[in-house]
XYZ file of C-alpha atoms in Angstrom:
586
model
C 188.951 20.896 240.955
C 186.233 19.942 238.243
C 186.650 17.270 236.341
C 186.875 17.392 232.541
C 184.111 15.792 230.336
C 185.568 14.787 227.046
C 182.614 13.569 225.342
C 179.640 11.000 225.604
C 178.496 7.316 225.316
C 176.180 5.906 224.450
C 174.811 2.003 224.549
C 172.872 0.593 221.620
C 172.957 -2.547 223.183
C 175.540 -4.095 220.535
C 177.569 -1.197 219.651
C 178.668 1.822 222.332
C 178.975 4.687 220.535
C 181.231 7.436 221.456
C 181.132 11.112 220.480
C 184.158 12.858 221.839
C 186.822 15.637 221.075
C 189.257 15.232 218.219
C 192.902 14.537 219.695
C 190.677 11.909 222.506
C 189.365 10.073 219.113
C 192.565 9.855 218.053
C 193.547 8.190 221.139
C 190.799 5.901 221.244
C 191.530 4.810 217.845
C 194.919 3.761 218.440
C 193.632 1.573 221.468
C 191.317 0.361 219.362
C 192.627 -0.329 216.029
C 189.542 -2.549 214.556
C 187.332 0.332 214.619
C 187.357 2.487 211.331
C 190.088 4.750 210.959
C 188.613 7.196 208.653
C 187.153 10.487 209.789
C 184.169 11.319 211.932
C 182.243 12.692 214.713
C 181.663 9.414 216.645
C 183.164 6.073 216.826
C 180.893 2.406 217.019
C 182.605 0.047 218.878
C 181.326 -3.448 219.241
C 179.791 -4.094 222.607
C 182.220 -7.228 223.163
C 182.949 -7.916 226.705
C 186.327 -7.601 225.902
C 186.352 -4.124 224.277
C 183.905 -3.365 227.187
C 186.492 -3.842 229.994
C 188.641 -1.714 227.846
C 186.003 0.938 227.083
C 186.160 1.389 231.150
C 190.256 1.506 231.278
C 190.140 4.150 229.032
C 187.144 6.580 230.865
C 189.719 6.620 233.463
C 191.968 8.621 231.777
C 189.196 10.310 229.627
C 185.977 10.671 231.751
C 182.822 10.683 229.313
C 178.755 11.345 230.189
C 177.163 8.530 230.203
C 173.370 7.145 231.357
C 173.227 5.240 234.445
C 172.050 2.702 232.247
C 174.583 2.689 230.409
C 177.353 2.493 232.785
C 175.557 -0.395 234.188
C 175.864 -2.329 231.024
C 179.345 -1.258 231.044
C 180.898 -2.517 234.047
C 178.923 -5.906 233.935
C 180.468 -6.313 230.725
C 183.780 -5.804 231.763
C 183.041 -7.566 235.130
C 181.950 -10.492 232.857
C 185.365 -10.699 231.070
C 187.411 -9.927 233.963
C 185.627 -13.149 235.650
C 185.847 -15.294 232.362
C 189.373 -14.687 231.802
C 190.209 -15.124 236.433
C 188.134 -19.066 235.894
C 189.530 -19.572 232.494
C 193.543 -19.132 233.989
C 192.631 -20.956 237.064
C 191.318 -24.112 235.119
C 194.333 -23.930 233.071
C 196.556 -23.614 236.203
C 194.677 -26.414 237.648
C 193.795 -24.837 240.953
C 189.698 -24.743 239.642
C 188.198 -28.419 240.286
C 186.489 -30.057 237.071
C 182.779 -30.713 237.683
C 181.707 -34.707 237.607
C 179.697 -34.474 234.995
C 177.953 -38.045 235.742
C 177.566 -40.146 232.409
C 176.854 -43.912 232.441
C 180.594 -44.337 231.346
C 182.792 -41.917 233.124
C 184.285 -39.383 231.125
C 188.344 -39.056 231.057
C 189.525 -36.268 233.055
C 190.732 -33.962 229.678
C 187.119 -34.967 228.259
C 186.126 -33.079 231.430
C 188.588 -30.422 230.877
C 186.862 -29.190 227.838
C 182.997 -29.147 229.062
C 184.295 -26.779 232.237
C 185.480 -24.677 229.715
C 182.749 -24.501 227.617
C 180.761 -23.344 230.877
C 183.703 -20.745 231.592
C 184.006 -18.854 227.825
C 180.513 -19.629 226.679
C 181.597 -20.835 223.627
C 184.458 -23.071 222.018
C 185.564 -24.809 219.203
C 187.088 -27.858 220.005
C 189.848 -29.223 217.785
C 191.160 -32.626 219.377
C 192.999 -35.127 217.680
C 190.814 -37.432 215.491
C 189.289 -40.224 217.787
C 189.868 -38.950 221.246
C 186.468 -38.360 221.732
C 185.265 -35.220 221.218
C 181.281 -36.496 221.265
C 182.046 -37.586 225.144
C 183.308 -33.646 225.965
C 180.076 -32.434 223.947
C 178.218 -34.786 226.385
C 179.398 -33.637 229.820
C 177.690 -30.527 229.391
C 174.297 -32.574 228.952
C 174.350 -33.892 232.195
C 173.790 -30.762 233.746
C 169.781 -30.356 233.628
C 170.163 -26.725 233.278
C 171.792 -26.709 229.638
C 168.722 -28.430 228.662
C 167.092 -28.536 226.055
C 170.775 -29.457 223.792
C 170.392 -29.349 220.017
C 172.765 -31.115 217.952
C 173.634 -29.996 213.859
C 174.988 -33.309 212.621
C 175.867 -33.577 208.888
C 173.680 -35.573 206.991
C 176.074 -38.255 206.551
C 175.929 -39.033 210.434
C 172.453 -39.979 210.748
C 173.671 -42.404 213.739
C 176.770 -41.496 215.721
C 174.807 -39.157 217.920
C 171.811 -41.656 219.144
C 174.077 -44.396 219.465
C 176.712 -42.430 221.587
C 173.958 -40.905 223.822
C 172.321 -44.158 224.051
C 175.631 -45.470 225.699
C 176.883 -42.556 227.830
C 173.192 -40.404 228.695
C 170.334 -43.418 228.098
C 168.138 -41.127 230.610
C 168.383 -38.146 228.276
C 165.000 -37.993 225.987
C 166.054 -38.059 222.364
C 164.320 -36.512 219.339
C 165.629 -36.772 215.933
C 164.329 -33.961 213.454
C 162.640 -35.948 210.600
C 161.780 -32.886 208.200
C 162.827 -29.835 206.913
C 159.670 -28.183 207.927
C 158.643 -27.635 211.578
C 156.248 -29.571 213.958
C 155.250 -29.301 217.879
C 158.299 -30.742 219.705
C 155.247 -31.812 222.283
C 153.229 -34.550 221.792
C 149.884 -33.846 220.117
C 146.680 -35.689 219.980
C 146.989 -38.603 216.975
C 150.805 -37.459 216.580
C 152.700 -40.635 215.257
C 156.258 -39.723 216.835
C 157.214 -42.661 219.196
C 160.169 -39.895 220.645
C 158.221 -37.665 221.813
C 156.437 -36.953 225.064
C 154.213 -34.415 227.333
C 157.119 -31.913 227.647
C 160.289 -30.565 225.367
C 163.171 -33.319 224.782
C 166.381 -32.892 226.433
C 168.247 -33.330 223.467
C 167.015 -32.240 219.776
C 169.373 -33.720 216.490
C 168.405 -31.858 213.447
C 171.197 -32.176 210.029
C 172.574 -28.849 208.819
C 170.183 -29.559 205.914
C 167.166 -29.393 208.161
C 168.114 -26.609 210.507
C 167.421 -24.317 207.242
C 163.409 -24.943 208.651
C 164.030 -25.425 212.271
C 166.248 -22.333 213.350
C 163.738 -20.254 214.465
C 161.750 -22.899 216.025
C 164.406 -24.330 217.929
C 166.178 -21.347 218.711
C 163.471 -20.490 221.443
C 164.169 -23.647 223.659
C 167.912 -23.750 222.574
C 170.263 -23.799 225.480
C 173.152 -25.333 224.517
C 173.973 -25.705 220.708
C 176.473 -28.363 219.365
C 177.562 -28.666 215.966
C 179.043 -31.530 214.765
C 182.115 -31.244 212.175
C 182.139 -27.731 212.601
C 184.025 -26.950 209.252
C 180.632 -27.007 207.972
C 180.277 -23.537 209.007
C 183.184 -22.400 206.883
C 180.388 -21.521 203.950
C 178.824 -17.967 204.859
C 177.157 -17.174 201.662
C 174.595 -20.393 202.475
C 171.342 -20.821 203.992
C 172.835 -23.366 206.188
C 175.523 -20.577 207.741
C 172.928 -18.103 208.673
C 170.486 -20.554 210.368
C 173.881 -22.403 212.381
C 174.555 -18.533 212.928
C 171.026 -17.668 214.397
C 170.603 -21.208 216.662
C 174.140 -19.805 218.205
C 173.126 -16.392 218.893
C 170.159 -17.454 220.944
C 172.026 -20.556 222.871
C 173.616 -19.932 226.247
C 176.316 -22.677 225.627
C 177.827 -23.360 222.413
C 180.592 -25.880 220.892
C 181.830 -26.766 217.627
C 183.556 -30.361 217.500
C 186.410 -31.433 214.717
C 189.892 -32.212 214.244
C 189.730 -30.348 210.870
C 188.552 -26.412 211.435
C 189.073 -25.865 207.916
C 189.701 -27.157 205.090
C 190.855 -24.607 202.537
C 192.506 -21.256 203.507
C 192.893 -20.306 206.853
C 190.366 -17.147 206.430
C 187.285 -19.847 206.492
C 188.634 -20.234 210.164
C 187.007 -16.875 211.121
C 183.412 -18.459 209.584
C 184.063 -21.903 212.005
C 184.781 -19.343 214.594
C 182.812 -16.441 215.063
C 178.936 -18.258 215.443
C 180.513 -20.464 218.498
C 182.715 -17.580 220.216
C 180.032 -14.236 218.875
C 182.327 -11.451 218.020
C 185.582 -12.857 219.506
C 187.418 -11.639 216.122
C 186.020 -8.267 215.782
C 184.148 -8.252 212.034
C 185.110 -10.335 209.132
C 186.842 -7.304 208.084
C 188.339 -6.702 210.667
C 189.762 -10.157 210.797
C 191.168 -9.961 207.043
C 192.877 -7.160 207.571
C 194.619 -7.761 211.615
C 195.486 -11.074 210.280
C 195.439 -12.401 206.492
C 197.054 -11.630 203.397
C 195.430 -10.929 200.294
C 191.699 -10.255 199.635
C 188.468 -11.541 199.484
C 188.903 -12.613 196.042
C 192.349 -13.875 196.258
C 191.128 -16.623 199.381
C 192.824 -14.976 202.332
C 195.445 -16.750 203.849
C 196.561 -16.576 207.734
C 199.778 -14.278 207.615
C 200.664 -16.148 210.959
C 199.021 -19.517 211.453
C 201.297 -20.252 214.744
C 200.496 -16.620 216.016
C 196.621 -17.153 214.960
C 196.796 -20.664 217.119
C 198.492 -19.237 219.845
C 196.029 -16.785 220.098
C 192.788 -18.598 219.995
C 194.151 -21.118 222.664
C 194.441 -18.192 225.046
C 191.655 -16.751 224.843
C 190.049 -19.784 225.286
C 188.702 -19.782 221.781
C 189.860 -22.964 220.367
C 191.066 -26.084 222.787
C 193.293 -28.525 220.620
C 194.761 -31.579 222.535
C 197.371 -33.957 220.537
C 197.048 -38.230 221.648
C 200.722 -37.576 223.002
C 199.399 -34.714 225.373
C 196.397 -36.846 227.135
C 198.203 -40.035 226.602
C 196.443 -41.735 224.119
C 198.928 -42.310 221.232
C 198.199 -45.132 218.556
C 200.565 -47.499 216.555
C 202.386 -45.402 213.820
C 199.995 -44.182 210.830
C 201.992 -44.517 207.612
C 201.041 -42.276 204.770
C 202.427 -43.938 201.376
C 202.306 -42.068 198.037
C 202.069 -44.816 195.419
C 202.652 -44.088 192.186
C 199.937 -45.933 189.467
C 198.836 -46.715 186.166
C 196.659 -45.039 184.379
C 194.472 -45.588 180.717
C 196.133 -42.862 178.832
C 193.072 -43.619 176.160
C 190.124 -42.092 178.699
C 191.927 -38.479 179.391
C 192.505 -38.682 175.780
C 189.412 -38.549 174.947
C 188.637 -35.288 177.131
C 191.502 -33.631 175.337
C 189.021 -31.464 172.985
C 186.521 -29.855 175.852
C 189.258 -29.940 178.511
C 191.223 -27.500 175.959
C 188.404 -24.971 175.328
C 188.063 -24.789 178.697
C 191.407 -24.158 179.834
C 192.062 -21.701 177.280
C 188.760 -20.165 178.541
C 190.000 -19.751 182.012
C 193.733 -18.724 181.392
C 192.330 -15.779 178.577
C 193.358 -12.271 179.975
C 189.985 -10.580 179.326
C 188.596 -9.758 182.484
C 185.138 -8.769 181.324
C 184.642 -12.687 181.225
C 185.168 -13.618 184.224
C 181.307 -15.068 185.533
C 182.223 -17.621 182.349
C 186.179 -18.142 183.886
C 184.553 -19.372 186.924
C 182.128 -21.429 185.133
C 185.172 -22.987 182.936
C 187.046 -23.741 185.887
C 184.661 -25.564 187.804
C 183.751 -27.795 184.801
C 187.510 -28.422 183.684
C 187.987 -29.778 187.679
C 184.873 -31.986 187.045
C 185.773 -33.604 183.323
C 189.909 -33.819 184.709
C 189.250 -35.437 187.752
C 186.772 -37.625 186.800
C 188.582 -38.934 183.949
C 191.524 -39.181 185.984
C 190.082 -41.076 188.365
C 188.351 -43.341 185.823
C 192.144 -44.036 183.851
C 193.561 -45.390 187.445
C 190.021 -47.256 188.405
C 190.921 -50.314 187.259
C 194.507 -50.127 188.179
C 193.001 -49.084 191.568
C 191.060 -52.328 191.977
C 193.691 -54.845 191.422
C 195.673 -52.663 194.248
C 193.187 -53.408 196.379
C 192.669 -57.006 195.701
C 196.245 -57.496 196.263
C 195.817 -56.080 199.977
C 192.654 -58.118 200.391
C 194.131 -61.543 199.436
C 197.174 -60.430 201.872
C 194.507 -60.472 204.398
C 193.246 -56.605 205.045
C 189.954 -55.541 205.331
C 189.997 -52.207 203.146
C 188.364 -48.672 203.026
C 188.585 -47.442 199.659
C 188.102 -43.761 199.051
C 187.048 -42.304 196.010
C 184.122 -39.237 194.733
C 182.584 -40.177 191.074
C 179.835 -42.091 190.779
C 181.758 -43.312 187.629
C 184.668 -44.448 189.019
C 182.394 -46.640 192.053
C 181.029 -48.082 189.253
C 184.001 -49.523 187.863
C 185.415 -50.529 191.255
C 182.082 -52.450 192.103
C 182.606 -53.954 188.865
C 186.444 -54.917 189.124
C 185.765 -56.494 192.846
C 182.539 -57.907 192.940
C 183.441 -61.377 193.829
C 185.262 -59.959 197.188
C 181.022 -58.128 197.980
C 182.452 -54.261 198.454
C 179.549 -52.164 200.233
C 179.041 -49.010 199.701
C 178.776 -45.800 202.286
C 178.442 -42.188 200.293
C 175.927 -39.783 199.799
C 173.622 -41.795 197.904
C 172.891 -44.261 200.455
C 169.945 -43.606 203.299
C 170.911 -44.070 206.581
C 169.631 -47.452 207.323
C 171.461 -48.411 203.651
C 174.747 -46.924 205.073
C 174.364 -48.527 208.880
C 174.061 -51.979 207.037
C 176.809 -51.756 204.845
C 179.112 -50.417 208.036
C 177.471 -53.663 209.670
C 178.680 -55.915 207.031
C 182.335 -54.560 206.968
C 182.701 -54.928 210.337
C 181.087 -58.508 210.776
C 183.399 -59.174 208.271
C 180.722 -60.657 205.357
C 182.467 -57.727 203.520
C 186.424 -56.806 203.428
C 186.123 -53.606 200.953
C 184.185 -50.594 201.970
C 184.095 -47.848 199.224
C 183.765 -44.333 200.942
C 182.831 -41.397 199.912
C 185.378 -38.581 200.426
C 183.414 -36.329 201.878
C 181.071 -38.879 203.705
C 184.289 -40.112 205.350
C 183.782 -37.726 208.940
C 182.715 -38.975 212.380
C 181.484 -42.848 212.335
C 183.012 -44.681 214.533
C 184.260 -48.518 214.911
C 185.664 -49.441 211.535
C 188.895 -49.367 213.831
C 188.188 -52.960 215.418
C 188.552 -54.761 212.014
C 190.582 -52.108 209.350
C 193.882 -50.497 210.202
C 194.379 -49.847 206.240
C 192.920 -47.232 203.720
C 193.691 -46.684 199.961
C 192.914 -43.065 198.208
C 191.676 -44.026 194.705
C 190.439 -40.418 194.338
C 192.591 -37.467 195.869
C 190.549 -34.132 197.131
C 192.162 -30.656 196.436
C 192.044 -30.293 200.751
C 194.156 -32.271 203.070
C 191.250 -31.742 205.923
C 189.587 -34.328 204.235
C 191.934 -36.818 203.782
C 192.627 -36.597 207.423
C 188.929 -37.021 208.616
C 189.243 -40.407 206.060
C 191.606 -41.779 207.664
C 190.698 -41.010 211.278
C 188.012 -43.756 210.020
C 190.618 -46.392 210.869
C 193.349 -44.267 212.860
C 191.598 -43.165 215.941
C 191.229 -44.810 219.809
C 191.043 -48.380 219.443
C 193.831 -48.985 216.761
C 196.082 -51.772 218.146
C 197.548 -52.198 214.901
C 200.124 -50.134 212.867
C 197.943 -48.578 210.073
C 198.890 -47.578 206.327
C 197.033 -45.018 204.156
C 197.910 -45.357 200.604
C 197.737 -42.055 198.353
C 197.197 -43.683 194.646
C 198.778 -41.313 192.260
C 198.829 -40.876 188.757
C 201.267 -38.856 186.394
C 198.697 -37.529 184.570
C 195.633 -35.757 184.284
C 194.547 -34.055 187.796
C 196.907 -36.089 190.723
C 200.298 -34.010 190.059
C 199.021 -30.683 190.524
C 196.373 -31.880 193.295
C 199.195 -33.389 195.014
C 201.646 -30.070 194.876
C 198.315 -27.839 195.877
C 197.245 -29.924 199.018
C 200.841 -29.155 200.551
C 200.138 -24.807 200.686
C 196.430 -25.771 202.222
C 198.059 -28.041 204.852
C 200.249 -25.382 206.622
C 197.142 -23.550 207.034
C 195.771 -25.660 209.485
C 198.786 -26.930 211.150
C 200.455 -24.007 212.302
C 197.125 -22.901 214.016
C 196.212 -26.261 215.661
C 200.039 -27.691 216.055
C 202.303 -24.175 216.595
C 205.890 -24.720 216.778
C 205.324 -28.346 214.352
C 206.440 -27.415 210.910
C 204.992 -29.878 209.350
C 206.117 -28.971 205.851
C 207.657 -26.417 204.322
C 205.572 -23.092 202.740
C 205.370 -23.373 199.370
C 202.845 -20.752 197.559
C 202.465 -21.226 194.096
C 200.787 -18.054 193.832
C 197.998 -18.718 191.754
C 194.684 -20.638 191.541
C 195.095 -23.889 191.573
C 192.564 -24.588 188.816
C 194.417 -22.263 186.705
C 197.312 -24.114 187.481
C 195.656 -27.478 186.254
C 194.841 -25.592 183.016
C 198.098 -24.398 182.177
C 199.855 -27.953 182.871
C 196.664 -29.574 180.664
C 197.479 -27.468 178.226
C 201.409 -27.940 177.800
C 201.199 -31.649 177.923
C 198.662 -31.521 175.381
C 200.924 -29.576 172.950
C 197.628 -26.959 172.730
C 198.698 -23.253 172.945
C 197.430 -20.886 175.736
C 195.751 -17.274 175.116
C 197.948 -14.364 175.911
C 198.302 -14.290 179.425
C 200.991 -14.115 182.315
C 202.632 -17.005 182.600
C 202.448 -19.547 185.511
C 205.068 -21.583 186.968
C 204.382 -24.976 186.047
C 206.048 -27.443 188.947
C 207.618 -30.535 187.867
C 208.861 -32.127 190.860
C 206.110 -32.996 192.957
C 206.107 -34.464 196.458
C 203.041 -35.934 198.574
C 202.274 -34.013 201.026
C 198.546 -35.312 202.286
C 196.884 -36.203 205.351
């Protein structure tokens, strides 16, 4: 009996693309439901191993021509998945034994855990609990001379985690750290003033995101294992930055992403974090919207499932996220404390004027104006905040001098320059250092230096400087928020600064809140972004309780600035205004 030929495919090398007969089209679109669904001749579908192995299920049923080229690619494709998903289950199961992975200071078995499977899937983002050492798993898969060269993407404010961690767990590994943004032989040359470099490639490159923008290409030749540090720095994709993190991925053989916070807004940005570490893994971003967010582009996407979303990525090997309670490695309590402050009524005030035109700007119902809404919004955040942060600063201070004289060495986290200012000015006599993103890194080393050895007890941090340095721990089990941030992900990375392996003592975070100006609404806002990124890490932990206000929450800061103000708001639909508020950071 002859067998039927329903169509033909073809291999482009990314895409296999498949011209068959109507009602098998149909078919294949219902087994593949990412592909477009609108009407054509042939279908593109994305040379994944995944949809590969598929691709071959189906060509049982519905025999196609193909090249012998072609069906070559196709069934090491699908052999490649069948294996990855046969290693990945048997690590899991426990029956596949975790490589040494020699460091000067042993790694701890989960540490372990995570390098095999970054060998297994290719790719992973790794979400641990702050402080259970994340660097260490990122290590293991440098001691294996054959995922050399490694290049790390540190943010800039983590000049020196990475040579001091390699220096203690991999001192054999050559280290080079990128000085400039533009690129330079990675060999020594003749009259070459580089003390870290020698007659051959370094094992292990660190360039900042900043820098990569110049390196990419150059690196991405040797590149063999890609690491990026604080990963949620990927969750940008209209920057420079994305598309050269994107481009060092595509040509490693290895690749990990490392933080305890993927995101830090809505939980579409996870699909940005994602896709450069695991290539493809979620189909297109498209794709990925419509399978599994709500709302559009426009509206920032939200996760319809987060739990569903988590579960899935841990599965697949995607994501590995391990809680202290799972490897053992719980800490004294952390106490989060809202604490409700004084503010200067006199300083927001004196905003009242701009902060009006501008919210009546952004709540107007013309939509032809909506390049000057955006502009409006981000300059009312800037004027509120600030001046809400400088009508608490000096109440702030004296807060902090009462937990100094009690004894505590104190991180003290805040983002205006303005605001620092007053701070340094309030608590000068106690010799408060500095570490944000004015500082170089030598500036920043020495004022961590000084907090530690004590000569200091108040460290002001920046909020978004406050990721990944390590050892404030020994001498600090207490932070206080003078400054909130509109996303809970960064609250947490602030205080895994003091929270994290090597906390003996019960710590306390203190959230300093005002009842005016920005703190109420920041306060209700940070609660919706927080569910984002629990039910995907933490599934089955309902943290808090979903609560979408349904609208921007910068429009939401207008309206409330507005009604306290006694001003009266263009024509518009009206937003619900919340008056009970309730902490919910960190």
């Amino acid at each position: 009996m002859t067998q039927n030929i329903y169509g033909q495919v073809e291999y482009s090398g990314r895409y296999w693309r498949i011209t068959c007969e109507p009602q098998v089209r149909s078919r294949l679109k219902r087994v593949f439901p990412r592909v477009p669904q609108s009407a054509g001749h042939h279908i593109e579908l994305l040379a994944s191993a995944e949809n590969s192995r598929e691709l071959l299920w189906f060509l049982q049923r519905y025999p196609m021509d193909m090249s012998a080229e072609a069906l070559a690619a196709l069934h090491h494709q699908a052999d490649q998945h069948f294996e990855m998903e046969r290693s990945l289950a048997e690590l899991v199961a426990g029956r596949r034994e975790l490589p040494p992975f020699e460091l000067a200071k042993p790694a701890r078995e989960y540490q372990r855990f995570g390098a095999a499977q970054v060998d297994i899937r290719g790719g992973l983002l790794l979400a641990d609990d702050l402080g259970l050492g994340k660097t260490v798993t990122a290590m293991c898969v440098m001691a294996e001379t054959k995922n050399l060269p490694a290049v790390v993407v540190y943010p800039a404010a983590l000049p020196n985690h990475w040579p001091e961690k390699l220096a203690e767990f991999l001192p054999n590994l050559r280290v080079h750290h990128i000085r400039t943004g533009k690129p330079y032989p990675l060999i020594k040359q003749p009259r070459q003033r580089l003390p870290d470099l020698w007659d051959s490639l370094p094992d292990v490159i660190l360039v900042s995101y900043h820098k990569l923008r110049g390196w990419a290409e150059t690196l991405g030749e040797i590149v063999q294992y890609a690491v990026f540090e604080e990963c949620q720095q990927l969750r940008n994709p209209d920057s420079e930055i994305y598309r050269a993190c994107g481009y060092l991925a595509g040509q490693a053989r290895l690749r990990i992403g490392l933080t305890a916070t993927p995101i830090y807004n809505y939980g579409s940005e996870f699909y940005h974090v994602v896709n450069p570490l695991v290539p493809d893994c979620l189909g297109d971003y498209y794709e990925f919207l419509r399978e599994w967010c709500i709302g559009t582009i426009s509206e920032k996407p939200k996760l319809r499932d987060a739990e569903q979303f988590g579960a899935y990525l841990r599965r697949e090997g995607i994501m590995l996220r391990r809680t202290r309670s799972e490897v053992g490695r719980e800490l004294p309590a952390l106490s989060k404390i809202p604490y409700e402050i004084e503010s200067d009524g006199k300083v927001l005030a004196s905003i009242t004027g701009d902060a009006v035109l501008l919210a009546r700007t952004i709540l107007a119902s013309n939509e032809s104006y909506k390049g000057e809404k955006m502009q409006a919004a981000g300059e009312l955040d800037q004027l509120v905040r600030q001046a809400t942060g400088i009508a608490k600063a000096p109440f702030v201070a004296e807060f902090v001098r009462l937990l100094v004289e009690s004894g505590e060495q104190v991180l003290l986290f805040g983002w205006h320059r303005e605001v620092y200012n007053i701070w340094l000015e309030k608590l000068q006599d106690l010799d408060p250092v500095m570490y944000t993103g004015t500082e170089s890194p030598k500036e920043k080393q020495r004022s961590k230096d000084a907090f530690v050895s004590g000569e200091s007890r108040v460290m002001i941090v920046s909020l978004r400087a406050a990721f990944g340095f390590d050892g404030i721990q020994d001498v600090c089990c207490t932070g206080v928020f003078g400054e909130l941030d509109w996303s809970p992900g960064v609250h947490e990375q602030a205080c895994g600064r003091f929270h994290r392996d090597g906390q003996l003592k019960p710590s306390q975070a203190f959230f300093l809140i005002s009842n005016e100006g920005s703190d109420p609404i920041m306060s209700d806002v940070l609660g919706i972004k927080r569910e984002q990124i629990e039910g995907v890490r933490n599934p089955g932990e309902h943290l808090i309780e979903r609560r979408d206000i349904g609208e921007s929450h910068l429009r939401l800061l207008a309206q409330r600035f507005l009604a306290e103000h006694g001003a009266s708001a263009p024509a518009a639909k009206p937003i619900p205004i919340h008056r009970e508020q309730q902490l919910e950071l960190c």
